[in-house]
XYZ file of C-alpha atoms in Angstrom:
532
model
C 3.337 -26.257 27.473
C 0.640 -25.893 30.656
C 0.060 -28.887 33.185
C -3.041 -30.639 31.285
C -5.633 -29.745 33.324
C -8.994 -31.542 33.469
C -11.779 -30.922 31.838
C -13.865 -29.053 33.807
C -10.646 -26.879 34.823
C -10.592 -25.937 30.801
C -14.186 -25.833 30.315
C -13.269 -23.157 32.786
C -10.561 -21.165 31.399
C -11.668 -21.346 28.220
C -14.958 -19.246 29.032
C -12.637 -16.654 31.434
C -10.413 -15.807 28.238
C -13.568 -16.065 25.978
C -15.719 -13.245 27.791
C -12.543 -11.419 27.417
C -13.592 -11.016 23.769
C -16.710 -10.508 24.425
C -18.506 -7.465 21.850
C -22.083 -5.652 22.300
C -21.146 -4.532 19.321
C -20.888 -6.222 15.309
C -17.712 -7.876 15.650
C -15.244 -9.999 13.307
C -15.665 -14.326 13.845
C -11.150 -14.914 14.333
C -12.531 -18.489 15.448
C -12.315 -20.531 18.912
C -10.105 -20.902 22.676
C -7.975 -23.734 22.757
C -7.294 -25.211 26.280
C -3.980 -28.292 25.564
C -5.306 -28.930 21.521
C -9.071 -28.710 22.400
C -11.356 -26.262 21.124
C -14.286 -24.922 22.795
C -16.487 -23.839 20.116
C -19.185 -21.840 22.160
C -15.759 -19.666 22.743
C -15.202 -17.635 21.192
C -12.304 -14.857 19.793
C -13.116 -12.364 17.941
C -12.307 -8.481 17.108
C -14.870 -5.407 17.877
C -15.970 -3.752 14.537
C -14.539 -0.393 16.281
C -11.727 -1.556 16.763
C -10.374 -2.462 13.052
C -8.852 1.200 12.700
C -6.823 0.380 15.521
C -4.522 -1.667 13.435
C -2.908 -4.987 13.717
C 0.061 -7.402 12.719
C -0.898 -10.732 11.605
C 2.625 -12.650 11.766
C 3.756 -16.300 11.060
C 6.061 -18.377 9.172
C 5.958 -19.581 5.652
C 2.764 -21.697 5.141
C 0.635 -21.750 8.720
C -2.082 -19.739 7.837
C -1.256 -15.842 7.237
C -3.066 -15.388 3.812
C -6.311 -17.455 5.155
C -6.321 -15.370 7.760
C -6.325 -12.729 6.150
C -9.214 -14.162 3.151
C -11.274 -14.923 6.418
C -11.382 -11.655 7.575
C -11.484 -9.612 4.446
C -14.570 -11.278 3.623
C -16.381 -10.714 7.287
C -15.593 -7.136 6.531
C -17.455 -7.022 3.271
C -20.144 -8.828 4.676
C -20.783 -5.873 7.497
C -20.672 -3.427 3.914
C -16.449 -2.368 5.039
C -14.911 -2.539 1.620
C -11.267 -3.686 1.781
C -7.998 -3.083 -0.283
C -5.224 -6.794 -0.055
C -2.203 -6.837 -1.629
C -2.080 -10.329 -3.573
C 1.408 -10.943 -3.762
C 0.835 -14.806 -5.416
C -2.873 -14.573 -6.878
C -4.089 -16.727 -4.610
C -6.857 -14.548 -3.143
C -8.579 -14.097 -6.214
C -10.329 -16.173 -4.825
C -12.570 -14.556 -3.054
C -14.503 -14.239 -5.983
C -15.112 -17.138 -6.068
C -18.189 -19.493 -3.687
C -15.377 -22.317 -1.728
C -16.168 -26.114 -1.803
C -16.960 -28.141 1.575
C -15.085 -30.871 2.032
C -14.220 -32.952 5.099
C -11.443 -29.792 6.388
C -13.874 -27.418 6.563
C -16.625 -29.654 8.191
C -13.899 -30.655 11.113
C -12.945 -27.083 10.932
C -16.228 -25.425 11.035
C -16.853 -27.985 13.643
C -14.177 -26.686 16.305
C -14.808 -23.309 15.869
C -18.922 -23.720 16.072
C -19.112 -22.089 12.877
C -22.207 -22.348 10.539
C -20.413 -22.497 7.438
C -22.222 -21.597 4.444
C -20.159 -21.512 0.439
C -20.088 -18.152 0.230
C -18.704 -15.155 -3.257
C -17.048 -11.776 -1.998
C -17.336 -8.760 -4.546
C -13.870 -8.211 -5.948
C -12.556 -5.628 -8.198
C -9.315 -6.969 -9.584
C -6.387 -4.045 -10.371
C -3.463 -4.089 -11.526
C -0.044 -1.753 -10.617
C 0.983 0.159 -13.856
C -1.542 -2.448 -15.266
C 0.797 -5.120 -15.279
C -1.652 -8.331 -14.514
C -4.403 -8.438 -16.070
C -6.653 -6.232 -13.390
C -7.690 -2.452 -13.942
C -4.103 -0.439 -14.377
C -3.551 1.456 -11.366
C -1.289 4.918 -11.706
C 0.281 7.366 -10.116
C 1.525 10.941 -11.577
C 4.717 12.438 -9.977
C 4.412 14.582 -8.824
C 1.606 13.213 -6.687
C 3.880 10.580 -5.944
C 6.054 12.598 -4.249
C 9.540 12.719 -3.531
C 10.043 10.909 -0.363
C 8.420 7.808 -1.223
C 10.467 8.297 -5.205
C 13.345 8.075 -2.800
C 12.929 5.019 -1.742
C 12.144 3.443 -5.197
C 15.930 5.049 -6.047
C 17.058 3.758 -2.875
C 18.408 6.609 -2.647
C 20.306 7.740 0.399
C 19.496 10.733 2.627
C 21.960 13.410 0.599
C 20.284 12.589 -2.421
C 16.622 12.434 -1.002
C 17.195 16.025 0.263
C 17.790 16.864 -3.530
C 15.235 15.230 -5.182
C 12.717 16.809 -2.726
C 14.686 20.327 -4.051
C 13.711 19.711 -7.932
C 9.970 18.644 -6.795
C 9.728 21.855 -4.677
C 10.762 24.084 -7.691
C 9.068 21.545 -10.539
C 6.183 23.032 -7.324
C 6.349 26.498 -7.213
C 6.551 27.330 -11.011
C 3.673 25.165 -11.836
C 5.355 22.333 -13.541
C 3.768 18.994 -13.822
C 5.347 15.619 -13.839
C 3.856 13.291 -14.566
C 5.768 10.650 -16.694
C 8.831 9.706 -15.466
C 10.677 11.782 -18.646
C 9.254 14.605 -16.918
C 11.695 14.262 -14.027
C 14.636 13.488 -16.064
C 14.368 16.136 -18.329
C 14.421 18.766 -15.655
C 16.695 17.059 -13.661
C 19.092 17.863 -17.399
C 17.825 21.625 -17.369
C 18.075 22.688 -13.247
C 22.438 21.364 -14.063
C 22.567 23.315 -17.200
C 23.695 25.766 -17.102
C 21.120 28.232 -17.937
C 19.371 26.353 -15.164
C 22.094 26.177 -12.483
C 21.215 29.278 -11.302
C 17.370 29.100 -10.721
C 18.040 26.061 -8.610
C 21.131 27.410 -6.718
C 18.005 30.566 -5.378
C 16.830 26.772 -3.737
C 20.106 25.583 -2.260
C 21.348 24.144 -4.803
C 21.807 21.351 -6.088
C 25.695 19.137 -7.427
C 25.535 17.711 -11.105
C 27.506 14.602 -8.694
C 24.285 13.981 -7.084
C 22.450 15.582 -9.912
C 24.468 12.216 -11.918
C 23.064 9.479 -9.933
C 19.415 10.168 -9.413
C 19.353 9.917 -13.310
C 20.871 6.487 -13.836
C 18.969 5.087 -11.152
C 15.523 7.028 -12.620
C 17.176 5.517 -15.979
C 17.361 2.274 -14.667
C 13.772 2.535 -13.137
C 12.819 2.955 -16.257
C 14.532 0.345 -18.162
C 13.254 -2.438 -16.118
C 9.216 -1.010 -17.020
C 9.365 0.983 -13.916
C 8.036 3.958 -16.389
C 4.331 2.211 -16.448
C 3.678 3.127 -12.848
C 3.448 6.011 -13.560
C 0.836 8.810 -15.602
C -2.007 9.412 -15.895
C -5.189 9.061 -15.016
C -4.359 8.438 -11.779
C -5.830 6.684 -8.848
C -8.372 8.239 -6.778
C -8.742 7.315 -3.286
C -12.733 7.102 -3.735
C -12.794 4.312 -6.633
C -11.199 2.098 -2.915
C -14.577 3.357 -0.754
C -17.339 1.536 -2.982
C -20.209 -0.619 -1.720
C -22.031 -3.006 -3.706
C -25.275 -3.126 -5.049
C -26.341 -5.556 -2.484
C -24.372 -3.291 0.840
C -21.203 -5.125 0.814
C -17.968 -3.259 0.651
C -16.207 -4.154 -2.617
C -12.346 -6.055 -1.628
C -9.350 -4.918 -3.847
C -7.200 -7.328 -4.502
C -4.286 -5.710 -6.024
C -2.654 -8.184 -8.199
C 1.773 -7.999 -7.638
C 2.986 -11.179 -8.823
C 3.995 -10.247 -11.945
C 6.237 -7.398 -9.969
C 7.728 -9.450 -7.355
C 10.323 -8.946 -8.460
C 9.779 -4.756 -8.523
C 9.555 -5.871 -4.030
C 10.813 -1.973 -3.288
C 8.502 0.028 -6.171
C 5.304 -2.166 -5.718
C 5.909 -2.200 -1.970
C 6.080 1.619 -1.725
C 3.072 2.268 -4.208
C 0.834 0.905 -1.497
C 2.280 3.308 0.666
C 1.004 5.752 -1.749
C -2.625 4.896 -1.809
C -2.175 5.033 1.675
C -1.019 8.787 1.944
C -3.399 9.612 -0.840
C -6.570 8.578 1.178
C -5.120 10.476 4.430
C -4.919 13.338 2.016
C -8.216 12.890 0.670
C -10.437 11.770 3.755
C -11.466 14.437 6.612
C -11.304 13.104 10.033
C -14.226 10.831 11.755
C -12.696 9.607 15.617
C -14.005 6.570 16.850
C -16.698 4.899 14.715
C -19.199 1.867 15.337
C -17.067 0.454 12.148
C -13.914 1.661 9.783
C -14.574 3.294 6.392
C -11.880 0.956 4.438
C -9.532 -1.761 6.544
C -5.837 -2.373 4.029
C -4.216 -5.444 4.577
C -0.794 -5.056 3.700
C 1.032 -8.413 2.760
C 5.019 -8.393 2.673
C 4.741 -5.631 5.524
C 9.064 -6.424 5.071
C 9.489 -4.976 2.329
C 8.365 -1.375 3.063
C 10.398 -1.121 5.634
C 13.976 -3.379 4.372
C 16.945 -0.559 4.213
C 14.028 2.171 4.402
C 15.461 6.276 5.332
C 14.786 7.308 8.673
C 12.433 9.995 7.102
C 10.745 7.468 5.176
C 10.337 5.407 8.601
C 8.842 8.225 10.236
C 6.043 9.057 7.752
C 4.945 5.603 8.053
C 4.872 5.824 11.425
C 2.949 9.082 11.777
C 0.383 7.572 8.457
C 0.157 4.719 11.419
C -0.624 7.011 13.390
C -3.901 9.275 12.218
C -5.498 7.750 9.225
C -6.855 6.149 12.613
C -8.282 8.841 13.071
C -9.768 8.857 9.079
C -11.665 6.127 9.598
C -8.916 3.343 8.336
C -7.855 0.268 9.822
C -3.879 -1.548 8.612
C -3.224 -4.898 9.625
C 0.479 -5.799 7.935
C 0.978 -8.635 7.640
C 4.538 -10.345 7.733
C 6.563 -13.395 8.797
C 7.877 -11.942 12.137
C 7.147 -8.632 15.142
C 10.544 -7.772 14.794
C 10.419 -7.076 10.283
C 8.230 -4.029 11.592
C 9.761 -0.870 13.060
C 8.689 -1.136 16.666
C 7.600 2.980 15.949
C 4.821 1.407 14.245
C 4.083 -1.895 16.231
C 3.381 -0.290 19.343
C 1.106 0.939 17.377
C -0.954 -2.319 15.841
C -3.820 -2.932 18.698
C -4.947 -6.669 17.306
C -2.289 -9.121 16.841
C -2.618 -12.721 15.054
C 0.242 -15.039 15.832
C 0.921 -17.755 13.826
C 3.468 -20.921 14.008
C 7.286 -19.081 14.563
C 9.782 -21.465 13.270
C 13.397 -20.919 16.002
C 16.079 -23.238 13.809
C 18.596 -20.926 13.778
C 19.912 -17.950 16.985
C 17.601 -15.769 14.799
C 15.111 -17.535 14.769
C 15.328 -17.872 18.915
C 15.538 -14.269 19.040
C 13.037 -13.340 17.114
C 10.863 -15.999 19.068
C 11.545 -14.148 21.895
C 10.777 -11.034 21.063
C 7.349 -11.508 19.280
C 5.823 -13.529 23.165
C 7.527 -10.872 24.713
C 5.136 -8.517 22.061
C 1.959 -9.904 24.108
C 0.523 -9.321 27.403
C 1.462 -11.449 30.130
C -0.068 -14.919 31.154
C -0.618 -18.119 32.878
C -2.663 -19.806 30.626
C 0.066 -21.043 27.885
C 3.947 -21.303 27.885
C 3.442 -18.986 24.681
C 8.011 -19.584 24.399
C 6.721 -23.364 23.584
C 2.892 -22.882 22.222
C 4.409 -20.920 19.071
C 6.216 -23.622 17.908
C 4.186 -25.897 18.241
C 1.805 -23.781 16.611
C -1.202 -26.421 13.692
C -1.573 -24.264 10.607
C -5.051 -22.272 11.098
C -4.113 -22.141 14.274
C -2.170 -18.478 16.379
C -2.152 -17.020 18.906
C -4.389 -14.088 19.547
C -4.471 -10.332 21.403
C -7.291 -7.565 20.319
C -8.217 -4.382 21.486
C -11.852 -4.522 23.788
C -14.349 -2.494 22.923
C -12.595 -0.381 25.870
C -9.467 -0.694 24.192
C -8.183 -2.520 26.637
C -5.868 -5.781 25.170
C -7.241 -9.207 25.522
C -6.114 -11.818 27.278
C -3.960 -13.940 25.167
C -6.037 -16.697 23.217
C -4.531 -19.585 21.471
C -7.373 -19.679 18.327
C -8.642 -22.196 16.083
C -9.351 -19.696 13.272
C -12.367 -20.298 11.389
C -12.309 -21.348 7.864
C -12.602 -18.849 4.957
C -16.096 -19.581 3.060
C -14.690 -18.734 -0.766
C -12.223 -20.406 -2.610
C -9.099 -21.188 -0.948
C -7.567 -21.374 -3.989
C -6.523 -19.172 -7.480
C -9.194 -18.610 -10.226
C -9.532 -19.304 -13.317
C -7.960 -16.668 -15.827
C -10.212 -16.352 -17.791
C -12.911 -15.371 -15.394
C -10.975 -13.324 -14.026
C -10.292 -11.583 -17.143
C -13.841 -11.334 -17.444
C -14.634 -9.335 -14.803
C -12.129 -7.227 -14.920
C -13.131 -5.976 -18.673
C -16.376 -5.572 -17.563
C -15.490 -3.729 -14.584
C -16.514 0.042 -14.361
C -13.405 2.012 -13.851
C -11.755 -0.490 -17.101
C -12.748 3.042 -19.216
C -12.154 4.956 -16.207
C -8.246 3.998 -15.758
C -8.074 0.836 -18.358
C -6.116 3.060 -21.336
C -3.533 5.892 -20.290
C -3.154 8.911 -21.963
C -0.192 11.712 -22.228
C -1.324 14.999 -21.506
C 0.832 17.908 -22.037
C 2.710 18.299 -19.372
C 6.481 19.904 -18.176
C 8.345 19.201 -20.970
C 5.258 19.621 -23.444
C 3.672 22.863 -22.735
C 7.056 24.864 -22.274
C 8.315 23.428 -26.265
C 4.750 24.399 -27.701
C 5.121 28.302 -25.571
C 8.439 28.701 -26.606
C 9.236 27.502 -29.921
C 10.399 30.133 -32.854
C 7.313 30.824 -35.320
C 8.072 30.685 -38.283
C 9.497 33.276 -40.570
C 7.012 35.523 -42.630
C 7.170 35.415 -46.305
C 8.475 31.908 -47.400
C 10.016 28.481 -45.555
C 13.597 28.454 -43.989
C 15.708 25.714 -43.605
C 14.678 23.607 -40.479
C 16.897 24.051 -37.413
C 18.786 20.653 -37.105
C 19.331 21.499 -33.824
C 15.619 21.608 -32.466
C 12.852 19.006 -34.082
C 9.902 20.265 -34.109
C 7.931 19.970 -31.195
C 4.410 17.954 -30.451
C 1.415 20.109 -29.735
C -1.205 19.386 -27.197
C -1.643 15.369 -26.871
C -4.512 15.363 -24.267
C -6.430 11.992 -25.040
C -3.421 10.148 -26.626
C -2.271 6.702 -26.107
C 1.027 7.371 -23.699
C 4.193 7.444 -24.770
C 3.596 8.917 -28.470
C 4.580 12.624 -27.910
C 8.020 11.382 -26.826
C 9.122 9.015 -29.535
C 10.973 12.224 -31.237
C 12.365 13.902 -28.414
C 15.848 15.523 -28.471
C 17.308 15.973 -25.014
C 19.227 19.069 -26.582
C 15.798 21.406 -26.858
C 15.107 21.365 -22.806
C 18.425 22.875 -21.945
C 17.626 25.136 -25.119
C 13.569 25.700 -24.214
C 14.416 26.075 -20.676
C 16.239 28.454 -20.189
C 14.842 30.522 -22.189
C 14.156 34.396 -20.713
C 10.479 33.305 -22.189
C 10.907 30.602 -19.884
C 11.876 31.895 -16.876
C 9.360 34.858 -17.375
C 6.577 32.419 -17.531
C 8.254 29.841 -15.052
C 6.827 33.359 -12.598
C 3.507 33.993 -13.792
C 3.152 30.309 -12.963
C 4.517 30.201 -9.760
C 2.008 32.355 -8.424
C -0.995 31.050 -10.672
C -0.715 27.691 -10.279
C 2.575 27.057 -7.857
C 0.646 27.718 -4.682
C -2.781 24.423 -6.165
C 0.033 22.352 -5.110
C 0.914 21.251 -1.432
C 3.026 18.611 0.334
C 1.797 16.091 3.253
C 3.018 12.701 4.333
C 5.630 11.506 2.194
C 5.849 14.852 0.047
C 2.827 13.513 -1.527
C 0.727 15.978 -3.451
C -2.546 17.110 -1.830
C -4.170 17.822 -5.090
C -7.851 19.780 -6.403
C -9.069 17.204 -7.390
């Protein structure tokens, strides 16, 4: 730690550091400058709203205050009329919907940070991936999710990912909607059958061994409950961009506590939401405040065991989505959890305490120090291991776009409840949500299997009944609006090859390719860019 300074020298240094955080426009207040353990309430550390779409990193060991920092940022963004998306891993961010309760610790923190603390509740929309939880269900179709993201979920290698790309390409050009996992399984079975193999060979071929691996992984995902994430009604990005009647931004809290055992799935699903936003939002360039800020908690799960293609697409998304007015903050334990290509694009850094108990910890500490501008005001290697709970080392982008001086900051306390709200209150909020009628009930309209089976089912012979074919069960008719799963229960796998391999199918797909295939193009992550 730097040598102890006199009171006057400390005050002058704190004022100099705070001057680097001065903002002419609106800003998000982080806290107050700290020197030698003393906070200077008048010397504020803040992020200009105009720089919130330059992305950021909130890092630190467990229990150091990362979630409370995220909560405080979400509150201020909402108050500024900016919609927010937060990934709620443990459920405690539900407290954003309820005003906090004062106590001696909050009073002391408000004094230290010069904060006129007032208990405040914020507008929160509770969401749940696939409906696993009490929130409004968030789903995606397989077609929209795309092959790169699905490969990450299935843990496929690069060869298998390329093969999955071929399958999606075939479905797109043939106009075959893949809405759920069953649709994709059925299509793979057809394309690797004797009747369908020639169709796929025309666009590159697919080995039976690779198809078998993909099928096994799809079955595993399905048996582990992954089927509920895919289907309709599909989530629309515009529903993340809403404001409340009083003008405050709505905070979309995606509850993940019931899917913590599926880290690859929920982290990749969050990335799909970002890719979908990128597809739909127009270019806006530099603006006074972002259109949306997305907090990506447990970010290390997104990058773990990811393919190069996936990592490249994440880096491209982070780089390009800024011009759409969207800011992304990754929340994780150490900066090393984030790939360098992504880390280099995160202009705002809030580093809570790090631990150095092992050689790996020491390496991570050294790497964290190197990500900050040089400073003579603090010994960062020492400081980062001694920060108290709710304190952080900060550097952000100023309004000029230049890095601010490194500041030891004592962070402001959130104004909402710093705990999980009563489950009954959350359930009531979800049931009264305006989104519940839109997304609450899953539907299973006609998709790749049903449409083709219904169109190509043999007509009944004229003049009398005939014995039913044992190998071809009655085919379901249109089921738009029916509860998901009802139309799939009595299907026979053998009918896929029989129906889809027919000459009528080949004629239909050629027609579909010209009429419907142009409706789907693929962008970031191979996600589908659809007409909405």
